[in-house]
Amino acid sequence: MKFTCDINVKHLTRVEGHGNISIKITNGKLEEARWEVVETPRFFEAMLVGKHWENAAYICGRICGICSIGHTLASIRAVENAFDIVPSKQTDDLRLLLKHMETLQSHILHLYFLAAPDYLQVGSVLPLAKTHPEEVQRALRLKLLANDMCDCVGGRRMHPTRTIVGGFTMLPEKEELERFRNRLTDALADLTAAADLFQSFTFPGFVRETEFVSLRGKDNYPFIGGDLISSDGLIRQEDQYLEMTNEFCVEHSTSKWSKLSRKSFAVGALARVNNNFKHLCPEAQEVADFFRLSPINHNPYMANIAQLVECVHVVKDSITIIDTLLGNTWEAPRQAVEEKEGSGTAAVEVPRGILYHYYEFDQNGRVQKADCVIPTSQNHANIYHDIEELATQCAQSGKNDKEIELLAEMLVRAYDPCISCSVH
Amino acid sequence: MSDTLTYLGVKFPKPRVAFFELTSCEGCQLQVLNNEATLLDFLSLVEIVTFREAMSERSDSYDIAFVEGSISRKDEEDRLKEIRNNCKILVALGSCACFGGVNQLKNRFNDLNWVKKEVYGDFPIDTQEVKPLADVVQIDLEIFGCPIKKEEVEMIVTNLVLGKSITHPPYPVCMECKANENICLFELGEPCLGPVTRAGCDSWCTNHKRGCWGCRGPAEVANVEQLEEIMKEHGFSTETLLDRLECFGGFQSQVSDIKNRTKEID
Ligand code: SF4
Ligand code: SF4
Ligand code: SF4
């Protein structure tokens, strides 16, 4: 078969940030398959140098609009670890609740607004408002719930206001939490309907074996802090994160790349589900079973399903957290902060995968050095090699340009890349 | 979709709207999508022809361009000029676009080579001093905030479509904060830029007991010297004031005044 194609996607749409795909096949031979990141860098790690610790989370939250809560919480945790501050159980619960709602918000945005249009053969969610009004309303309802809860707990859905080193500036009203508990229960029915919709999609049967990196669950499905694990068998402590990330620069990317045991690894919902499946709540495991998603799954397109599974998990877990909070009397929202010389690391699972923040402080609490390793930058190499493999397979199968282009775009979108975040 | 909008029985052409992002966190664009309750109504007001973060279709023919982000590379200057040529109304969306935003914090080192080396080591990387959009093209309208307030965007777009004039409140955040009956944060021992920052956010942060960091830039009358006195009285250092003033780039001239003055004293 003499198959030839030349695909150049400049500034891929329905992803956060700027990236290009190029695939060139001549006479059935793959000549080039690339994933390029052309986003302009912002230099957050330099910006922080010399700044007092209270700036860290305020500025670093602005690395990303979609996962600003995750960045804020990672930054706060790194500062708290540097100052030996142990948050109260109440603060931990509220932070996890906030984190869960960011996960829900981000996953629903991705599933419905960014991924679903491909499976329904439209260019965006806009025409779906006409053809699939119930589904779009459902998506908006779920997203609104998540965003409303982020407003309630974090003060603001984007670039939260109440989250600070030591705890929160103020606490939600219990009546508000009770009302959210009801809406969360209703959300479970919406998620069942979402699963039915996604069940009707045909996910490409592409597989490329890779390594998956995430936090390591001890007693529960992990989101904030703890040990790090790779599906190839590595286990490291939070502050040994550099051994998991191994960042390096490549010429076709303004984002750094990462690698571990192989030439690339993946982080994100699929990595978490693969590495911590047994810690998912039974209802979430049921959804995974429904889609025959079981560890270890090496089909990157299944990341969409892993997100759906996590939506169910975070909604169920949020109900449990709210019950705990409602059963206790409120303690003080925050504890005092005493700065000191030293360094601190935080590993937090944000929607797109494991995120690390690391800071070094002098005796006045001013940043000497900062390092942030972003989930999408850890994924870039994996995306790159997936595209290579996909293109190789396509070269043999003789699909046409349009089909290959769409498959490649869908592949990148499945990672839900946050490109501007990766070039922070 | 019809291409005209009817308001009180009068027909208005439905404007073609495009969204673009330069150096940014894309948060301001996301805020537009974040208004679930009114998103569909809002979308019926305008025809969105380009919105890379949300749709695959794109077009070079549009009336209103919303540009998020600041300029930090030559190709962004070129893109912005092209957008300017293509649109009738150019709106700077968010503090990155209006003032440089958090991105301009790297300018304070006055040493791009050091900044590059700190993050990328010896790897060659292209970047320039961060600029707001107005340094490169003419801007018709600014929407302040980091992030922008989605209600404000919808209001502004509605007014644009209806041809009404758009004005920003000249008074500071303090006015809104007092109207919201908040306890002043200075009384709670927290610093706040509310006395000098342009209102319009409905004292978003101070409603949540978080001091204002000045993301919307200076109010029409912004007495920073007086704020310095208030900060001093409450035991806050010049550094604390400067951290806030310089965070989003809106108070650039005030920041250099203070920095020059403290340099003279040194
Ligand atoms: S102004 Fe703030 S929210 Fe908007 S793009 Fe810039 S950093 Fe993001
Ligand atoms: S908290 Fe800030 S905005 Fe509110 S009254 Fe006090 S100084 Fe003004
Ligand atoms: S209170 Fe200040 S920092 Fe907060 S949104 Fe308003 S202007 Fe921006």
Coordinates of C-alpha atoms in Angstrom, one line a residue, chain A residues 49-413:
Chain A
V49 CA 12.7 34.8 43.8
G50 CA 13.2 37.4 46.5
K51 CA 9.4 37.5 47.3
H52 CA 8.1 37.0 50.8
W53 CA 6.4 33.6 51.3
E54 CA 2.9 35.1 51.4
N55 CA 3.2 35.9 47.7
A56 CA 3.9 32.3 46.7
A57 CA 0.4 30.9 46.5
Y58 CA -1.1 34.2 45.4
I59 CA 1.2 34.4 42.4
C60 CA 1.6 30.7 41.6
G61 CA -2.2 30.1 41.6
R62 CA -2.1 32.3 38.5
I63 CA -0.1 29.6 36.7
C64 CA -3.4 28.2 35.5
G65 CA -6.9 29.4 35.2
I66 CA -8.4 25.9 35.1
C67 CA -6.5 24.4 38.0
S68 CA -5.8 27.5 40.0
I69 CA -7.2 25.8 43.1
G70 CA -4.7 22.9 42.7
H71 CA -1.8 25.2 42.2
T72 CA -2.8 27.3 45.2
L73 CA -3.1 24.2 47.4
A74 CA 0.2 22.8 46.2
S75 CA 1.9 26.1 46.8
I76 CA 0.4 26.4 50.3
R77 CA 1.4 22.9 51.2
A78 CA 5.0 23.4 50.1
V79 CA 5.2 26.6 52.3
E80 CA 3.6 24.8 55.2
N81 CA 6.0 21.8 54.8
A82 CA 8.9 24.2 54.8
F83 CA 7.7 25.9 58.0
D84 CA 6.7 22.6 59.7
I85 CA 3.0 23.6 59.8
V86 CA 0.6 20.7 60.1
P87 CA -2.9 21.7 59.0
S88 CA -5.8 20.8 61.3
K89 CA -8.1 18.0 60.3
Q90 CA -10.8 20.6 59.5
T91 CA -8.5 22.4 57.2
D92 CA -7.5 19.2 55.5
D93 CA -11.2 18.3 55.0
L94 CA -12.1 21.6 53.6
R95 CA -9.1 21.6 51.2
L96 CA -9.9 18.2 49.9
L97 CA -13.6 19.2 49.4
L98 CA -12.4 22.2 47.4
K99 CA -9.9 20.1 45.5
H100 CA -12.7 17.6 44.7
M101 CA -14.9 20.3 43.3
E102 CA -12.1 21.6 41.1
T103 CA -11.6 18.0 39.8
L104 CA -15.4 17.8 39.0
Q105 CA -15.5 21.2 37.4
S106 CA -12.4 20.5 35.3
H107 CA -13.3 17.0 34.3
I108 CA -16.9 18.0 33.2
L109 CA -15.5 20.9 31.2
H110 CA -13.1 18.6 29.5
L111 CA -15.6 15.7 28.9
Y112 CA -18.4 17.8 27.5
F113 CA -16.9 20.9 26.1
L114 CA -13.6 19.7 24.8
A115 CA -13.8 15.9 24.2
A116 CA -17.4 15.1 23.5
P117 CA -17.7 17.3 20.3
D118 CA -15.3 14.9 18.5
Y119 CA -17.3 11.9 19.4
L120 CA -20.5 13.6 18.2
Q121 CA -18.8 15.0 15.1
V122 CA -19.2 18.7 15.8
G123 CA -16.7 21.5 16.2
S124 CA -17.7 22.6 19.6
V125 CA -20.3 22.3 22.3
L126 CA -22.4 25.1 20.8
P127 CA -24.3 23.1 18.2
L128 CA -24.9 20.5 20.9
A129 CA -27.0 23.0 22.8
K130 CA -29.5 22.5 20.0
T131 CA -29.1 18.8 19.2
H132 CA -28.4 17.5 22.7
P133 CA -30.1 20.1 25.0
E134 CA -30.5 17.7 27.9
E135 CA -26.9 16.6 27.9
V136 CA -25.7 20.2 27.7
Q137 CA -27.9 21.3 30.5
R138 CA -26.7 18.3 32.5
A139 CA -23.1 19.3 31.9
L140 CA -23.8 22.9 32.9
R141 CA -25.6 21.8 36.0
L142 CA -22.7 19.6 37.1
K143 CA -20.2 22.3 36.4
L144 CA -22.3 24.9 38.1
L145 CA -22.5 22.7 41.2
A146 CA -18.8 22.3 41.3
N147 CA -18.1 26.0 40.7
D148 CA -20.7 27.1 43.3
M149 CA -19.0 24.8 45.9
C150 CA -15.6 26.2 45.0
D151 CA -17.1 29.7 45.6
C152 CA -18.5 28.6 48.9
V153 CA -15.4 26.9 50.3
G154 CA -12.6 28.7 48.5
G155 CA -14.3 32.1 48.1
R156 CA -13.9 32.1 44.4
R157 CA -14.0 29.4 41.7
M158 CA -10.9 30.7 40.0
H159 CA -7.9 32.2 41.9
P160 CA -9.5 31.4 45.2
T161 CA -9.6 34.1 47.9
R162 CA -10.0 32.2 51.2
T163 CA -7.2 29.8 50.9
I164 CA -4.1 30.8 52.8
V165 CA -1.0 29.3 54.5
G166 CA -2.3 28.1 57.8
G167 CA -5.9 27.4 56.7
F168 CA -8.7 29.6 55.5
T169 CA -9.6 33.3 55.9
M170 CA -13.2 32.3 56.7
L171 CA -15.4 29.2 56.8
P172 CA -18.5 28.2 54.9
E173 CA -21.9 28.3 56.6
K174 CA -23.2 24.9 57.6
E175 CA -26.5 25.5 56.0
E176 CA -24.7 26.1 52.7
L177 CA -22.9 22.8 53.1
E178 CA -26.2 21.0 53.8
R179 CA -27.7 22.4 50.6
F180 CA -24.7 21.3 48.7
R181 CA -25.1 17.8 50.1
N182 CA -28.5 17.6 48.4
R183 CA -27.2 18.9 45.1
L184 CA -24.3 16.4 45.3
T185 CA -26.8 13.5 45.8
D186 CA -28.7 14.7 42.7
A187 CA -25.4 14.9 40.8
L188 CA -24.9 11.2 41.1
A189 CA -28.0 10.7 38.9
D190 CA -26.5 13.2 36.4
L191 CA -23.3 11.3 36.3
T192 CA -25.1 8.0 35.6
A193 CA -26.7 9.7 32.7
A194 CA -23.3 11.0 31.6
A195 CA -22.0 7.5 31.7
D196 CA -24.8 6.4 29.4
L197 CA -23.9 9.2 26.9
F198 CA -20.2 8.2 26.9
Q199 CA -21.2 4.6 26.6
S200 CA -22.6 5.5 23.2
F201 CA -19.3 6.7 21.9
T202 CA -16.8 4.5 20.1
F203 CA -13.3 5.0 21.7
P204 CA -10.4 4.3 19.4
G205 CA -8.8 0.9 20.2
F206 CA -5.3 2.3 20.3
V207 CA -2.8 0.9 22.8
R208 CA 0.8 1.9 23.6
E209 CA 2.3 0.5 26.7
T210 CA 3.7 3.1 29.1
E211 CA 4.5 3.9 32.7
F212 CA 2.0 5.7 35.0
V213 CA 3.0 8.0 37.8
S214 CA 0.8 9.3 40.6
L215 CA 0.5 9.7 44.4
R216 CA 0.3 6.4 46.2
G217 CA -2.9 5.7 48.1
K218 CA -2.5 4.2 51.6
D219 CA -6.0 4.1 52.9
N220 CA -7.8 6.2 50.4
Y221 CA -7.7 7.5 46.8
P222 CA -5.0 10.1 47.2
F223 CA -5.2 13.8 46.2
I224 CA -3.0 15.9 48.5
G225 CA 0.4 14.8 49.7
G226 CA 2.0 11.4 50.4
D227 CA 4.3 9.0 48.7
L228 CA 4.8 8.9 44.9
I229 CA 4.5 5.7 42.9
S230 CA 5.1 4.5 39.3
S231 CA 3.4 1.5 37.7
D232 CA 6.9 0.3 36.8
G233 CA 7.5 -0.3 40.5
L234 CA 9.2 2.9 41.8
I235 CA 8.1 4.4 45.2
R236 CA 9.5 7.6 46.4
Q237 CA 8.7 10.1 49.2
E238 CA 7.1 13.5 48.4
D239 CA 10.4 15.4 48.8
Q240 CA 12.2 13.1 46.5
Y241 CA 10.0 14.3 43.6
L242 CA 13.0 15.2 41.4
E243 CA 13.7 11.5 41.1
M244 CA 10.3 11.0 39.6
T245 CA 10.3 14.0 37.2
N246 CA 13.8 14.2 35.7
E247 CA 13.0 17.3 33.6
F248 CA 14.9 18.1 30.5
C249 CA 14.6 20.5 27.5
V250 CA 13.9 19.6 23.9
E251 CA 14.3 21.8 20.9
H252 CA 10.7 21.7 19.6
S253 CA 9.1 22.6 22.9
T254 CA 9.0 25.6 25.2
S255 CA 7.8 23.3 27.9
K256 CA 10.2 21.0 29.6
W257 CA 9.8 17.2 29.3
S258 CA 10.1 14.4 31.8
K259 CA 11.0 10.8 31.9
L260 CA 11.5 8.0 34.3
S261 CA 12.0 4.2 33.7
R262 CA 11.2 4.5 29.9
K263 CA 11.4 7.2 27.3
S264 CA 8.1 8.7 28.6
F265 CA 5.5 8.3 31.3
A266 CA 1.9 9.5 31.8
V267 CA 0.2 11.3 34.7
G268 CA -3.5 12.2 35.1
A269 CA -6.8 10.5 35.7
L270 CA -5.8 7.3 33.9
A271 CA -2.6 7.1 35.8
R272 CA -4.4 7.6 39.1
V273 CA -7.1 5.0 38.3
N274 CA -4.5 2.6 37.2
N275 CA -2.3 3.0 40.2
N276 CA -5.0 3.4 42.9
F277 CA -8.0 1.5 41.5
K278 CA -8.6 -0.4 44.8
H279 CA -9.1 2.9 46.6
L280 CA -11.9 4.1 44.4
C281 CA -15.3 4.0 46.0
P282 CA -17.5 1.1 44.9
E283 CA -19.8 3.3 42.8
A284 CA -16.8 4.7 40.9
Q285 CA -15.4 1.2 40.4
E286 CA -18.8 0.2 39.0
V287 CA -18.6 2.9 36.3
A288 CA -15.0 1.7 35.5
D289 CA -16.4 -1.9 35.1
F290 CA -19.2 -0.6 32.9
F291 CA -16.5 0.7 30.5
R292 CA -14.2 -2.3 31.1
L293 CA -11.6 0.0 32.5
S294 CA -9.4 -2.0 34.8
P295 CA -5.7 -1.6 35.8
I296 CA -3.5 -1.3 34.0
N297 CA -5.1 0.2 31.0
H298 CA -2.7 1.4 28.3
N299 CA -5.2 3.1 26.0
P300 CA -4.7 6.9 26.3
Y301 CA -8.3 7.6 24.9
M302 CA -9.6 5.9 28.0
A303 CA -8.4 8.8 30.1
N304 CA -11.8 10.3 29.3
I305 CA -13.5 7.4 31.1
A306 CA -11.0 7.6 33.9
Q307 CA -12.2 11.2 34.4
L308 CA -15.8 10.1 34.5
V309 CA -14.9 7.5 37.1
E310 CA -13.2 10.1 39.2
C311 CA -16.2 12.4 38.9
V312 CA -18.3 9.8 40.6
H313 CA -15.6 9.2 43.2
V314 CA -15.2 12.9 44.1
V315 CA -18.9 13.4 44.4
K316 CA -19.4 10.5 46.7
D317 CA -16.3 11.4 48.8
S318 CA -17.5 15.1 49.0
I319 CA -20.8 13.9 50.6
T320 CA -18.8 12.0 53.2
I321 CA -16.6 15.0 53.9
I322 CA -19.6 17.2 54.3
D323 CA -21.2 14.7 56.7
T324 CA -18.0 14.8 58.8
L325 CA -17.9 18.6 58.8
L326 CA -21.6 18.9 59.7
G327 CA -21.0 16.5 62.6
N328 CA -18.3 18.7 64.2
T329 CA -18.4 22.2 65.6
W330 CA -16.3 24.7 63.7
E331 CA -12.8 25.2 65.0
A332 CA -10.7 28.4 64.2
P333 CA -10.3 28.8 60.5
R334 CA -6.6 29.4 60.5
Q335 CA -3.5 28.9 62.6
A336 CA -0.6 31.2 63.1
V337 CA 2.3 31.0 60.7
E338 CA 5.9 31.3 61.8
E339 CA 8.4 31.6 59.0
K340 CA 11.8 30.0 59.0
E341 CA 14.7 29.0 56.9
G342 CA 14.3 25.8 55.0
S343 CA 12.7 24.1 52.1
G344 CA 9.4 22.4 51.4
T345 CA 7.9 20.2 48.7
A346 CA 4.2 19.5 47.9
A347 CA 2.8 16.8 45.6
V348 CA -0.9 17.3 44.7
E349 CA -3.0 15.5 42.2
V350 CA -4.7 18.2 40.1
P351 CA -7.1 17.3 37.4
R352 CA -4.4 16.6 34.7
G353 CA -2.1 14.7 37.0
I354 CA 0.5 15.0 39.7
L355 CA 1.8 18.5 40.4
Y356 CA 4.8 19.5 42.4
H357 CA 5.8 22.8 44.0
Y358 CA 9.1 23.2 45.8
Y359 CA 10.4 26.3 47.5
E360 CA 13.6 27.3 49.5
F361 CA 13.3 30.1 52.0
D362 CA 15.9 32.2 53.8
Q363 CA 15.6 33.1 57.5
N364 CA 13.3 36.0 56.6
G365 CA 10.9 33.7 54.7
R366 CA 11.9 35.0 51.3
V367 CA 12.0 32.7 48.4
Q368 CA 15.6 31.7 47.3
K369 CA 14.5 29.2 44.8
A370 CA 11.2 27.9 43.4
D371 CA 10.4 24.9 41.2
C372 CA 7.0 23.8 39.8
V373 CA 6.7 20.6 37.8
I374 CA 3.4 20.6 35.9
P375 CA 1.4 17.5 35.0
T376 CA 1.2 18.4 31.3
S377 CA 4.9 18.9 31.0
Q378 CA 5.3 15.4 32.4
N379 CA 2.8 14.2 29.8
H380 CA 4.4 15.9 26.7
A381 CA 6.9 13.1 26.0
N382 CA 4.1 10.5 26.3
I383 CA 1.9 12.5 24.0
Y384 CA 4.8 12.8 21.5
H385 CA 5.5 9.1 21.5
D386 CA 1.8 8.2 21.3
I387 CA 1.4 10.3 18.2
E388 CA 4.5 8.6 16.7
E389 CA 3.0 5.2 17.4
L390 CA -0.5 6.3 16.2
A391 CA 1.0 7.6 13.0
T392 CA 3.0 4.4 12.4
Q393 CA -0.1 2.3 12.8
C394 CA -2.1 4.7 10.6
A395 CA 0.6 4.5 7.9
Q396 CA 0.0 0.8 7.7
S397 CA -3.8 0.9 7.9
G398 CA -4.2 3.5 5.1
K399 CA -6.6 5.8 6.8
N400 CA -7.1 9.2 5.0
D401 CA -5.7 12.5 6.1
K402 CA -8.8 13.7 7.8
E403 CA -9.3 10.5 9.8
I404 CA -5.6 10.5 11.0
E405 CA -5.8 14.2 11.8
L406 CA -8.9 13.7 13.9
L407 CA -7.5 10.7 15.7
A408 CA -4.3 12.6 16.5
E409 CA -6.3 15.6 17.7
M410 CA -8.5 13.4 19.8
L411 CA -5.4 11.7 21.3
V412 CA -3.9 14.9 22.4
R413 CA -7.2 16.1 23.8

